[in-house]
Amino acid sequence: MKRVLFSIALLGGCAGVGEDSYRERAEAALKAGFAGGDPKILARVERQDAAQRLCSEHRDAPPAAIAASIRSEQRAALRYPASGRLVGDWREGKKIAEDTGGLRYGDPAGKPAGGNCYACHQVEARELAYGTLGPSLLGYGKKRSASKGGADAAAQRETYERLYNAQAFTACSAMPRFGHNGVLTPEQIAHLVALLLDPASPVNR
């Protein structure tokens, strides 16, 4: 019993010794891991924005009032394609959804990032391997179509906005803020909207 108490006391004492030093060494190791890469990624790791800070503080489950403020702030930051077109080409959207590149240090400089959508979602019925962190997207457009011609303007806008920044709808969503964080351009997101809504897309066949 004495040996156990001595061990607990020793561990407790060590926890308070050199705490600042450990923190500094940990931060230095973190920065070293990002050396030579895209400085924008390190900047986001080092300096959380307001939404990230609140989600971290509340472990992704903020009280209703704070969740509402996060959604409001994120909605105010939504941006749209310069052309005004929220729906692009589903074929381009398919390429973006399948592209796993982007935000990695080994990626060629200047290469557009992909969406890597299959990591979290089932996108096509023929796919055998896909992630399940997010819901299946099969039939996404069919469920939102007002007619055989496809989804209406409201569905197009909501789909675009959810892809641009899911936290405009669900505070602390696990969905990446593709547009908000500059991972994908508004034009790329419009192509993904087409992938999800176009009746000819494999998502809806």
Tab-separated table of C-alpha atoms in Angstrom:
chain	number	residue	atom	x	y	z
A	1	MET	CA	0.000	0.000	0.000
A	2	LYS	CA	2.829	2.389	0.914
A	3	ARG	CA	4.536	1.621	-2.389
A	4	VAL	CA	1.317	2.491	-4.293
A	5	LEU	CA	0.891	5.750	-2.396
A	6	PHE	CA	4.547	6.664	-3.012
A	7	SER	CA	4.112	6.023	-6.760
A	8	ILE	CA	0.979	8.182	-6.907
A	9	ALA	CA	2.736	10.991	-5.037
A	10	LEU	CA	5.736	10.748	-7.335
A	11	LEU	CA	3.593	10.890	-10.471
A	12	GLY	CA	1.607	13.794	-9.080
A	13	GLY	CA	4.811	15.699	-8.373
A	14	CYS	CA	6.171	15.062	-11.864
A	15	ALA	CA	2.958	16.344	-13.444
A	16	GLY	CA	3.573	19.804	-12.041
A	17	VAL	CA	7.295	19.996	-12.765
A	18	GLY	CA	8.386	21.581	-16.001
A	19	GLU	CA	4.844	21.778	-17.378
A	20	ASP	CA	5.658	24.851	-19.465
A	21	SER	CA	8.748	23.113	-20.807
A	22	TYR	CA	6.719	20.093	-21.903
A	23	ARG	CA	4.187	22.357	-23.600
A	24	GLU	CA	6.921	24.234	-25.440
A	25	ARG	CA	8.547	20.995	-26.566
A	26	ALA	CA	5.195	19.631	-27.754
A	27	GLU	CA	4.483	22.794	-29.750
A	28	ALA	CA	7.962	22.676	-31.270
A	29	ALA	CA	7.446	19.039	-32.282
A	30	LEU	CA	4.079	19.938	-33.840
A	31	LYS	CA	5.602	22.730	-35.907
A	32	ALA	CA	8.492	20.507	-36.986
A	33	GLY	CA	5.964	18.019	-38.330
A	34	PHE	CA	4.608	20.711	-40.642
A	35	ALA	CA	8.021	21.898	-41.844
A	36	GLY	CA	8.262	22.360	-45.589
A	37	GLY	CA	4.535	22.133	-46.161
A	38	ASP	CA	1.734	24.531	-46.934
A	39	PRO	CA	1.944	27.312	-44.325
A	40	LYS	CA	-1.824	27.823	-44.527
A	41	ILE	CA	-2.374	24.402	-42.954
A	42	LEU	CA	-0.067	25.140	-40.042
A	43	ALA	CA	-1.777	28.504	-39.563
A	44	ARG	CA	-5.134	26.760	-39.129
A	45	VAL	CA	-3.605	24.291	-36.655
A	46	GLU	CA	-1.953	27.044	-34.625
A	47	ARG	CA	-4.804	29.546	-34.679
A	48	GLN	CA	-8.327	28.207	-34.507
A	49	ASP	CA	-11.050	30.495	-35.765
A	50	ALA	CA	-13.986	31.408	-33.526
A	51	ALA	CA	-16.121	28.426	-34.559
A	52	GLN	CA	-13.280	25.952	-34.034
A	53	ARG	CA	-12.507	27.394	-30.600
A	54	LEU	CA	-16.115	27.130	-29.486
A	55	CYS	CA	-16.457	23.583	-30.825
A	56	SER	CA	-13.243	22.545	-29.068
A	57	GLU	CA	-14.308	24.215	-25.827
A	58	HIS	CA	-17.666	22.412	-25.847
A	59	ARG	CA	-16.371	19.119	-27.281
A	60	ASP	CA	-18.470	19.536	-30.445
A	61	ALA	CA	-21.691	19.752	-28.420
A	62	PRO	CA	-22.245	23.467	-27.711
A	63	PRO	CA	-25.334	24.750	-25.880
A	64	ALA	CA	-28.205	25.799	-28.120
A	65	ALA	CA	-27.456	29.529	-27.961
A	66	ILE	CA	-23.791	29.060	-28.864
A	67	ALA	CA	-24.677	26.588	-31.633
A	68	ALA	CA	-27.053	29.181	-33.086
A	69	SER	CA	-24.327	31.854	-33.012
A	70	ILE	CA	-21.905	29.506	-34.795
A	71	ARG	CA	-24.466	28.764	-37.518
A	72	SER	CA	-25.236	32.459	-37.938
A	73	GLU	CA	-21.569	33.418	-38.215
A	74	GLN	CA	-20.856	30.641	-40.718
A	75	ARG	CA	-23.891	31.550	-42.840
A	76	ALA	CA	-22.707	35.144	-43.024
A	77	ALA	CA	-19.407	33.927	-44.494
A	78	LEU	CA	-20.917	31.880	-47.351
A	79	ARG	CA	-19.575	32.794	-50.782
A	80	TYR	CA	-20.864	31.834	-54.225
A	81	PRO	CA	-19.403	31.337	-57.731
A	82	ALA	CA	-18.703	34.580	-59.600
A	83	SER	CA	-20.860	33.267	-62.450
A	84	GLY	CA	-23.849	32.887	-60.131
A	85	ARG	CA	-24.284	29.299	-61.325
A	86	LEU	CA	-24.611	26.879	-58.404
A	87	VAL	CA	-24.725	23.770	-60.607
A	88	GLY	CA	-21.792	22.807	-62.794
A	89	ASP	CA	-20.928	19.612	-64.680
A	90	TRP	CA	-21.502	16.338	-62.842
A	91	ARG	CA	-18.636	14.700	-64.771
A	92	GLU	CA	-16.234	17.235	-63.310
A	93	GLY	CA	-17.879	16.728	-59.939
A	94	LYS	CA	-17.209	12.993	-60.165
A	95	LYS	CA	-13.503	13.656	-60.753
A	96	ILE	CA	-13.371	16.012	-57.769
A	97	ALA	CA	-15.224	13.536	-55.538
A	98	GLU	CA	-12.768	10.772	-56.452
A	99	ASP	CA	-9.662	12.956	-56.106
A	100	THR	CA	-7.879	12.271	-52.807
A	101	GLY	CA	-5.190	14.917	-53.369
A	102	GLY	CA	-4.822	18.227	-51.629
A	103	LEU	CA	-3.656	19.518	-48.248
A	104	ARG	CA	-0.754	17.076	-48.160
A	105	TYR	CA	2.874	18.115	-48.217
A	106	GLY	CA	3.782	15.752	-51.003
A	107	ASP	CA	1.192	17.202	-53.369
A	108	PRO	CA	2.468	19.303	-56.287
A	109	ALA	CA	2.349	23.029	-55.596
A	110	GLY	CA	-0.606	24.728	-57.212
A	111	LYS	CA	-2.562	21.535	-57.911
A	112	PRO	CA	-6.259	21.949	-57.053
A	113	ALA	CA	-7.401	19.855	-54.091
A	114	GLY	CA	-9.943	17.080	-54.444
A	115	GLY	CA	-12.981	16.398	-52.293
A	116	ASN	CA	-12.112	12.793	-51.329
A	117	CYS	CA	-15.849	12.271	-50.866
A	118	TYR	CA	-15.638	8.465	-50.878
A	119	ALA	CA	-13.684	8.561	-47.624
A	120	CYS	CA	-16.904	9.397	-45.778
A	121	HIS	CA	-19.813	8.640	-48.130
A	122	GLN	CA	-21.246	6.060	-50.476
A	123	VAL	CA	-21.530	7.984	-53.736
A	124	GLU	CA	-22.213	5.335	-56.394
A	125	ALA	CA	-24.043	2.021	-56.159
A	126	ARG	CA	-21.248	0.195	-58.003
A	127	GLU	CA	-18.578	1.204	-55.470
A	128	LEU	CA	-17.486	-1.571	-53.107
A	129	ALA	CA	-15.276	0.514	-50.812
A	130	TYR	CA	-16.420	3.746	-49.200
A	131	GLY	CA	-16.529	5.431	-45.822
A	132	THR	CA	-19.497	5.425	-43.506
A	133	LEU	CA	-18.720	8.447	-41.333
A	134	GLY	CA	-21.245	10.388	-43.390
A	135	PRO	CA	-24.607	9.222	-44.766
A	136	SER	CA	-24.981	7.434	-48.080
A	137	LEU	CA	-25.549	9.880	-50.936
A	138	LEU	CA	-27.264	7.382	-53.240
A	139	GLY	CA	-30.396	8.908	-54.737
A	140	TYR	CA	-29.587	12.329	-53.257
A	141	GLY	CA	-30.959	14.187	-56.263
A	142	LYS	CA	-33.977	11.933	-56.688
A	143	LYS	CA	-35.128	12.777	-53.177
A	144	ARG	CA	-34.890	16.492	-53.940
A	145	SER	CA	-36.252	16.597	-57.486
A	146	ALA	CA	-39.395	18.575	-58.128
A	147	SER	CA	-39.684	16.861	-61.505
A	148	LYS	CA	-37.736	14.704	-63.960
A	149	GLY	CA	-35.879	17.856	-64.884
A	150	GLY	CA	-33.989	17.834	-61.608
A	151	ALA	CA	-33.907	19.661	-58.303
A	152	ASP	CA	-35.331	23.170	-57.940
A	153	ALA	CA	-33.386	26.338	-57.124
A	154	ALA	CA	-33.905	25.976	-53.369
A	155	ALA	CA	-32.419	22.465	-53.350
A	156	GLN	CA	-29.507	23.636	-55.491
A	157	ARG	CA	-28.747	26.484	-53.115
A	158	GLU	CA	-29.006	24.348	-49.972
A	159	THR	CA	-26.779	21.644	-51.461
A	160	TYR	CA	-24.181	24.214	-52.491
A	161	GLU	CA	-24.215	25.860	-49.060
A	162	ARG	CA	-23.912	22.551	-47.206
A	163	LEU	CA	-20.887	21.640	-49.304
A	164	TYR	CA	-19.367	25.094	-48.914
A	165	ASN	CA	-19.764	25.119	-45.133
A	166	ALA	CA	-21.818	22.485	-43.305
A	167	GLN	CA	-21.525	24.454	-40.072
A	168	ALA	CA	-23.907	27.013	-41.523
A	169	PHE	CA	-26.515	24.296	-40.886
A	170	THR	CA	-25.072	22.128	-38.095
A	171	ALA	CA	-22.684	23.684	-35.592
A	172	CYS	CA	-19.498	21.627	-35.116
A	173	SER	CA	-20.391	19.303	-38.004
A	174	ALA	CA	-17.729	16.740	-38.868
A	175	MET	CA	-18.167	17.683	-42.525
A	176	PRO	CA	-15.141	19.627	-43.812
A	177	ARG	CA	-15.781	23.309	-44.477
A	178	PHE	CA	-14.625	22.924	-48.073
A	179	GLY	CA	-15.356	26.431	-49.290
A	180	HIS	CA	-14.887	28.309	-46.044
A	181	ASN	CA	-11.368	26.939	-45.598
A	182	GLY	CA	-10.444	27.302	-49.260
A	183	VAL	CA	-10.029	23.574	-49.821
A	184	LEU	CA	-12.326	23.728	-52.858
A	185	THR	CA	-13.228	26.727	-54.996
A	186	PRO	CA	-16.856	27.812	-55.433
A	187	GLU	CA	-16.665	26.505	-59.007
A	188	GLN	CA	-15.476	23.071	-57.832
A	189	ILE	CA	-18.308	22.973	-55.314
A	190	ALA	CA	-20.811	23.768	-58.090
A	191	HIS	CA	-19.540	20.698	-59.958
A	192	LEU	CA	-20.133	18.591	-56.821
A	193	VAL	CA	-23.664	20.008	-56.615
A	194	ALA	CA	-24.216	18.714	-60.145
A	195	LEU	CA	-22.860	15.295	-59.156
A	196	LEU	CA	-25.410	15.121	-56.346
A	197	LEU	CA	-28.436	16.568	-58.143
A	198	ASP	CA	-28.174	15.869	-61.871
A	199	PRO	CA	-30.543	13.036	-62.895
A	200	ALA	CA	-27.838	11.719	-65.247
A	201	SER	CA	-25.264	11.476	-62.466
A	202	PRO	CA	-24.318	7.988	-61.169
A	203	VAL	CA	-25.512	9.190	-57.756
A	204	ASN	CA	-29.083	9.172	-59.070
A	205	ARG	CA	-29.062	6.220	-61.456
